[in-house]
Amino acid sequence: MSEWTYCEGYIEVTPFGRTQEEKEFILKTILNHLPIVDGSEEPMYTHIIKAGGHSHSTNVDEFEARNKRLYIDNHYGYRYVQDHYYIFIEGAFRDRSFSETYRQIIKWLVRLSKRTIVITTDVNVYGGYDDREERIYCKDSEFADLYDMPSWLEDNSHNWTERLLPAYYGDL
C-alpha cells in the first residue's frame, strides 16, 4: 500500500513590475523556476489568480511613455494596475512521507519568498501513514522578511527577478 500526502492552500503575493502584463510575466517565470514538489506520480499544481479591482493607476507604460491607447479606451489616460495575486496550490503525492512533503513545501515557499513579496500564506499539508496535519499560516511576517530587495532599493542586495527586467528599469 502506498503512502499518500497532500497539500492545498493559497499564497498572496505582490510581484514587482510596472504594468499588469509585466507583473504576470514575472510571477509566471518565478513559479516556473521554483523547485518541483512532487511524488511518484504527479507534481504540485499552481494556479495564479489576480485579485479583483485595482490597487493603483498610472498614466505611463513600462517605457515611461504616455500611451495613446489609454485615451482611446476611455480611461482618461490612466491604466489601472492590481499589485496583488493569489497563488493556489494543490498536490497529491504518492510514495512521499509527510516529513518529505512538508520539507519540500517549506523549501518552495522560501524560494518564492526570496523572489517576490509574500503577504499571506495559508497552506495545509496532511496525510502519511500517521495521518499528520500541519498548517503553514503566516501574515506579514516570516516569509515577507525573506524577500531580497532589488538592487536599486538596497545597495548590497540583488533580487533574482531583476534579470527578467529590461536594463533601464532601475535607472528611472
PDB file of C-alpha atoms in Angstrom:
ATOM      1  CA  MET A   1       0.000   0.000   0.000  1.00  0.00           C
ATOM      2  CA  SER A   2       1.337   3.414  -0.979  1.00  0.00           C
ATOM      3  CA  GLU A   3       1.753   6.341   1.341  1.00  0.00           C
ATOM      4  CA  TRP A   4      -0.056   9.486   0.200  1.00  0.00           C
ATOM      5  CA  THR A   5       0.448  13.067   1.355  1.00  0.00           C
ATOM      6  CA  TYR A   6      -1.449  16.143   0.233  1.00  0.00           C
ATOM      7  CA  CYS A   7      -1.130  19.918   0.184  1.00  0.00           C
ATOM      8  CA  GLU A   8      -3.605  22.659  -0.571  1.00  0.00           C
ATOM      9  CA  GLY A   9      -3.830  26.343   0.143  1.00  0.00           C
ATOM     10  CA  TYR A  10      -3.025  29.792  -1.120  1.00  0.00           C
ATOM     11  CA  ILE A  11      -0.257  32.371  -1.033  1.00  0.00           C
ATOM     12  CA  GLU A  12      -0.932  36.082  -1.553  1.00  0.00           C
ATOM     13  CA  VAL A  13       1.975  37.771  -3.334  1.00  0.00           C
ATOM     14  CA  THR A  14       2.958  41.123  -4.813  1.00  0.00           C
ATOM     15  CA  PRO A  15       5.380  40.796  -7.742  1.00  0.00           C
ATOM     16  CA  PHE A  16       7.115  43.933  -8.932  1.00  0.00           C
ATOM     17  CA  GLY A  17       6.574  45.342 -12.392  1.00  0.00           C
ATOM     18  CA  ARG A  18       5.067  48.461 -13.938  1.00  0.00           C
ATOM     19  CA  THR A  19       2.244  47.003 -15.972  1.00  0.00           C
ATOM     20  CA  GLN A  20      -0.160  44.137 -15.375  1.00  0.00           C
ATOM     21  CA  GLU A  21       1.471  42.164 -18.168  1.00  0.00           C
ATOM     22  CA  GLU A  22       4.951  42.638 -16.697  1.00  0.00           C
ATOM     23  CA  LYS A  23       3.780  41.556 -13.232  1.00  0.00           C
ATOM     24  CA  GLU A  24       2.130  38.419 -14.625  1.00  0.00           C
ATOM     25  CA  PHE A  25       5.194  37.547 -16.700  1.00  0.00           C
ATOM     26  CA  ILE A  26       7.488  37.901 -13.691  1.00  0.00           C
ATOM     27  CA  LEU A  27       5.198  35.840 -11.459  1.00  0.00           C
ATOM     28  CA  LYS A  28       4.844  33.033 -14.027  1.00  0.00           C
ATOM     29  CA  THR A  29       8.607  32.969 -14.563  1.00  0.00           C
ATOM     30  CA  ILE A  30       9.228  32.808 -10.810  1.00  0.00           C
ATOM     31  CA  LEU A  31       6.861  29.851 -10.487  1.00  0.00           C
ATOM     32  CA  ASN A  32       8.472  28.053 -13.425  1.00  0.00           C
ATOM     33  CA  HIS A  33      11.896  28.297 -11.774  1.00  0.00           C
ATOM     34  CA  LEU A  34      10.929  27.103  -8.285  1.00  0.00           C
ATOM     35  CA  PRO A  35      11.879  23.591  -7.120  1.00  0.00           C
ATOM     36  CA  ILE A  36       9.415  20.909  -8.187  1.00  0.00           C
ATOM     37  CA  VAL A  37       7.290  19.470  -5.395  1.00  0.00           C
ATOM     38  CA  ASP A  38       6.188  16.002  -6.441  1.00  0.00           C
ATOM     39  CA  GLY A  39       5.610  12.370  -5.573  1.00  0.00           C
ATOM     40  CA  SER A  40       5.992   9.329  -7.765  1.00  0.00           C
ATOM     41  CA  GLU A  41       3.051  10.290  -9.996  1.00  0.00           C
ATOM     42  CA  GLU A  42       2.208  13.998 -10.296  1.00  0.00           C
ATOM     43  CA  PRO A  43       3.750  17.333  -9.296  1.00  0.00           C
ATOM     44  CA  MET A  44       2.102  20.061  -7.253  1.00  0.00           C
ATOM     45  CA  TYR A  45      -0.161  22.279  -9.347  1.00  0.00           C
ATOM     46  CA  THR A  46      -0.176  26.075  -9.086  1.00  0.00           C
ATOM     47  CA  HIS A  47      -2.929  28.421 -10.227  1.00  0.00           C
ATOM     48  CA  ILE A  48      -2.471  32.200 -10.446  1.00  0.00           C
ATOM     49  CA  ILE A  49      -5.431  34.491  -9.862  1.00  0.00           C
ATOM     50  CA  LYS A  50      -5.207  38.275  -9.959  1.00  0.00           C
ATOM     51  CA  ALA A  51      -7.062  39.983  -7.118  1.00  0.00           C
ATOM     52  CA  GLY A  52     -10.157  41.920  -8.123  1.00  0.00           C
ATOM     53  CA  GLY A  53     -10.171  45.657  -8.716  1.00  0.00           C
ATOM     54  CA  HIS A  54      -7.038  47.734  -8.843  1.00  0.00           C
ATOM     55  CA  SER A  55      -4.524  48.897  -6.258  1.00  0.00           C
ATOM     56  CA  HIS A  56      -3.250  51.940  -8.132  1.00  0.00           C
ATOM     57  CA  SER A  57      -3.316  53.678 -11.501  1.00  0.00           C
ATOM     58  CA  THR A  58      -0.603  55.018 -13.755  1.00  0.00           C
ATOM     59  CA  ASN A  59      -0.548  57.204 -16.836  1.00  0.00           C
ATOM     60  CA  VAL A  60       2.606  55.711 -18.386  1.00  0.00           C
ATOM     61  CA  ASP A  61       3.635  52.321 -19.694  1.00  0.00           C
ATOM     62  CA  GLU A  62       6.745  50.277 -18.853  1.00  0.00           C
ATOM     63  CA  PHE A  63       8.858  52.633 -21.031  1.00  0.00           C
ATOM     64  CA  GLU A  64       7.758  55.735 -19.067  1.00  0.00           C
ATOM     65  CA  ALA A  65       5.789  56.901 -22.119  1.00  0.00           C
ATOM     66  CA  ARG A  66       2.200  58.073 -22.244  1.00  0.00           C
ATOM     67  CA  ASN A  67       0.121  55.544 -24.081  1.00  0.00           C
ATOM     68  CA  LYS A  68      -2.424  56.879 -26.589  1.00  0.00           C
ATOM     69  CA  ARG A  69      -4.339  53.605 -26.351  1.00  0.00           C
ATOM     70  CA  LEU A  70      -5.462  54.576 -22.849  1.00  0.00           C
ATOM     71  CA  TYR A  71      -7.241  57.657 -24.186  1.00  0.00           C
ATOM     72  CA  ILE A  72      -8.928  55.641 -26.919  1.00  0.00           C
ATOM     73  CA  ASP A  73     -10.223  53.123 -24.355  1.00  0.00           C
ATOM     74  CA  ASN A  74     -11.839  55.991 -22.411  1.00  0.00           C
ATOM     75  CA  HIS A  75      -9.679  55.593 -19.309  1.00  0.00           C
ATOM     76  CA  TYR A  76      -8.773  59.305 -19.384  1.00  0.00           C
ATOM     77  CA  GLY A  77      -5.121  58.468 -19.824  1.00  0.00           C
ATOM     78  CA  TYR A  78      -4.792  56.131 -16.825  1.00  0.00           C
ATOM     79  CA  ARG A  79      -4.074  52.435 -16.695  1.00  0.00           C
ATOM     80  CA  TYR A  80      -5.369  50.562 -13.669  1.00  0.00           C
ATOM     81  CA  VAL A  81      -2.958  48.086 -12.117  1.00  0.00           C
ATOM     82  CA  GLN A  82      -3.520  45.408  -9.481  1.00  0.00           C
ATOM     83  CA  ASP A  83      -0.482  44.511  -7.373  1.00  0.00           C
ATOM     84  CA  HIS A  84      -1.940  41.532  -5.507  1.00  0.00           C
ATOM     85  CA  TYR A  85      -2.097  37.994  -6.844  1.00  0.00           C
ATOM     86  CA  TYR A  86      -3.161  34.727  -5.262  1.00  0.00           C
ATOM     87  CA  ILE A  87      -1.288  31.523  -5.973  1.00  0.00           C
ATOM     88  CA  PHE A  88      -3.428  28.493  -5.225  1.00  0.00           C
ATOM     89  CA  ILE A  89      -1.540  25.248  -4.773  1.00  0.00           C
ATOM     90  CA  GLU A  90      -2.779  21.673  -4.732  1.00  0.00           C
ATOM     91  CA  GLY A  91      -0.965  18.386  -4.735  1.00  0.00           C
ATOM     92  CA  ALA A  92      -1.443  14.680  -4.070  1.00  0.00           C
ATOM     93  CA  PHE A  93       1.913  12.966  -3.631  1.00  0.00           C
ATOM     94  CA  ARG A  94       2.260   9.201  -3.771  1.00  0.00           C
ATOM     95  CA  ASP A  95       5.181   7.416  -2.095  1.00  0.00           C
ATOM     96  CA  ARG A  96       6.173  10.526  -0.180  1.00  0.00           C
ATOM     97  CA  SER A  97       6.303  10.695   3.604  1.00  0.00           C
ATOM     98  CA  PHE A  98       4.731  13.586   5.451  1.00  0.00           C
ATOM     99  CA  SER A  99       8.098  14.980   6.580  1.00  0.00           C
ATOM    100  CA  GLU A 100       9.474  14.894   2.999  1.00  0.00           C
ATOM    101  CA  THR A 101       6.408  16.672   1.634  1.00  0.00           C
ATOM    102  CA  TYR A 102       6.463  19.265   4.416  1.00  0.00           C
ATOM    103  CA  ARG A 103      10.168  19.936   3.841  1.00  0.00           C
ATOM    104  CA  GLN A 104       9.619  20.349   0.079  1.00  0.00           C
ATOM    105  CA  ILE A 105       6.704  22.753   0.599  1.00  0.00           C
ATOM    106  CA  ILE A 106       8.758  24.879   3.028  1.00  0.00           C
ATOM    107  CA  LYS A 107      11.685  24.943   0.563  1.00  0.00           C
ATOM    108  CA  TRP A 108       9.284  26.000  -2.217  1.00  0.00           C
ATOM    109  CA  LEU A 109       7.788  28.769  -0.041  1.00  0.00           C
ATOM    110  CA  VAL A 110      11.220  30.074   0.995  1.00  0.00           C
ATOM    111  CA  ARG A 111      12.387  30.298  -2.626  1.00  0.00           C
ATOM    112  CA  LEU A 112       9.149  32.028  -3.615  1.00  0.00           C
ATOM    113  CA  SER A 113       9.567  34.487  -0.722  1.00  0.00           C
ATOM    114  CA  LYS A 114      13.083  35.435  -1.803  1.00  0.00           C
ATOM    115  CA  ARG A 115      11.872  36.332  -5.299  1.00  0.00           C
ATOM    116  CA  THR A 116       8.573  38.118  -4.653  1.00  0.00           C
ATOM    117  CA  ILE A 117       6.863  39.720  -1.672  1.00  0.00           C
ATOM    118  CA  VAL A 118       4.706  37.168   0.149  1.00  0.00           C
ATOM    119  CA  ILE A 119       1.905  38.837   2.085  1.00  0.00           C
ATOM    120  CA  THR A 120      -0.122  35.899   3.384  1.00  0.00           C
ATOM    121  CA  THR A 121       0.493  32.160   3.395  1.00  0.00           C
ATOM    122  CA  ASP A 122      -2.183  29.627   4.300  1.00  0.00           C
ATOM    123  CA  VAL A 123      -1.208  26.097   3.264  1.00  0.00           C
ATOM    124  CA  ASN A 124      -2.285  22.762   4.721  1.00  0.00           C
ATOM    125  CA  VAL A 125      -0.025  19.722   4.446  1.00  0.00           C
ATOM    126  CA  TYR A 126      -1.555  16.432   5.574  1.00  0.00           C
ATOM    127  CA  GLY A 127      -1.504  12.681   5.127  1.00  0.00           C
ATOM    128  CA  GLY A 128       1.083   9.986   5.515  1.00  0.00           C
ATOM    129  CA  TYR A 129       0.793   6.716   7.414  1.00  0.00           C
ATOM    130  CA  ASP A 130       0.330   8.524  10.714  1.00  0.00           C
ATOM    131  CA  ASP A 131      -2.270  10.906   9.178  1.00  0.00           C
ATOM    132  CA  ARG A 132      -0.483  14.067  10.361  1.00  0.00           C
ATOM    133  CA  GLU A 133      -1.601  17.564   9.506  1.00  0.00           C
ATOM    134  CA  GLU A 134       0.276  20.882   9.641  1.00  0.00           C
ATOM    135  CA  ARG A 135      -0.995  24.320   8.709  1.00  0.00           C
ATOM    136  CA  ILE A 136       1.535  26.844   7.454  1.00  0.00           C
ATOM    137  CA  TYR A 137      -0.048  30.212   8.185  1.00  0.00           C
ATOM    138  CA  CYS A 138       1.867  33.482   8.104  1.00  0.00           C
ATOM    139  CA  LYS A 139       0.605  37.023   7.600  1.00  0.00           C
ATOM    140  CA  ASP A 140       3.026  39.928   7.102  1.00  0.00           C
ATOM    141  CA  SER A 141       5.856  38.215   8.927  1.00  0.00           C
ATOM    142  CA  GLU A 142       8.269  35.326   8.434  1.00  0.00           C
ATOM    143  CA  PHE A 143       8.054  34.830   4.686  1.00  0.00           C
ATOM    144  CA  ALA A 144       7.804  38.569   3.937  1.00  0.00           C
ATOM    145  CA  ASP A 145      11.115  39.116   5.757  1.00  0.00           C
ATOM    146  CA  LEU A 146      12.938  36.756   3.364  1.00  0.00           C
ATOM    147  CA  TYR A 147      12.388  38.959   0.294  1.00  0.00           C
ATOM    148  CA  ASP A 148      15.586  40.072  -1.473  1.00  0.00           C
ATOM    149  CA  MET A 149      15.161  43.746  -2.272  1.00  0.00           C
ATOM    150  CA  PRO A 150      16.042  44.910  -5.804  1.00  0.00           C
ATOM    151  CA  SER A 151      19.476  46.493  -6.199  1.00  0.00           C
ATOM    152  CA  TRP A 152      18.027  49.968  -6.899  1.00  0.00           C
ATOM    153  CA  LEU A 153      16.363  49.938  -3.450  1.00  0.00           C
ATOM    154  CA  GLU A 154      19.121  48.316  -1.385  1.00  0.00           C
ATOM    155  CA  ASP A 155      22.812  48.514  -2.312  1.00  0.00           C
ATOM    156  CA  ASN A 156      24.034  45.079  -1.199  1.00  0.00           C
ATOM    157  CA  SER A 157      21.048  43.149  -2.491  1.00  0.00           C
ATOM    158  CA  HIS A 158      20.335  41.510  -5.807  1.00  0.00           C
ATOM    159  CA  ASN A 159      16.920  40.034  -6.463  1.00  0.00           C
ATOM    160  CA  TRP A 160      16.895  37.083  -8.863  1.00  0.00           C
ATOM    161  CA  THR A 161      13.984  38.546 -10.841  1.00  0.00           C
ATOM    162  CA  GLU A 162      15.979  41.653 -11.800  1.00  0.00           C
ATOM    163  CA  ARG A 163      17.375  39.606 -14.675  1.00  0.00           C
ATOM    164  CA  LEU A 164      13.884  39.461 -16.183  1.00  0.00           C
ATOM    165  CA  LEU A 165      13.531  43.227 -16.450  1.00  0.00           C
ATOM    166  CA  PRO A 166      14.915  45.465 -19.186  1.00  0.00           C
ATOM    167  CA  ALA A 167      18.279  47.056 -18.376  1.00  0.00           C
ATOM    168  CA  TYR A 168      16.788  50.549 -17.964  1.00  0.00           C
ATOM    169  CA  TYR A 169      14.310  49.524 -15.239  1.00  0.00           C
ATOM    170  CA  GLY A 170      16.311  50.558 -12.192  1.00  0.00           C
ATOM    171  CA  ASP A 171      17.673  53.719 -13.822  1.00  0.00           C
ATOM    172  CA  LEU A 172      14.387  55.605 -13.996  1.00  0.00           C
TER     173      LEU A 172
END
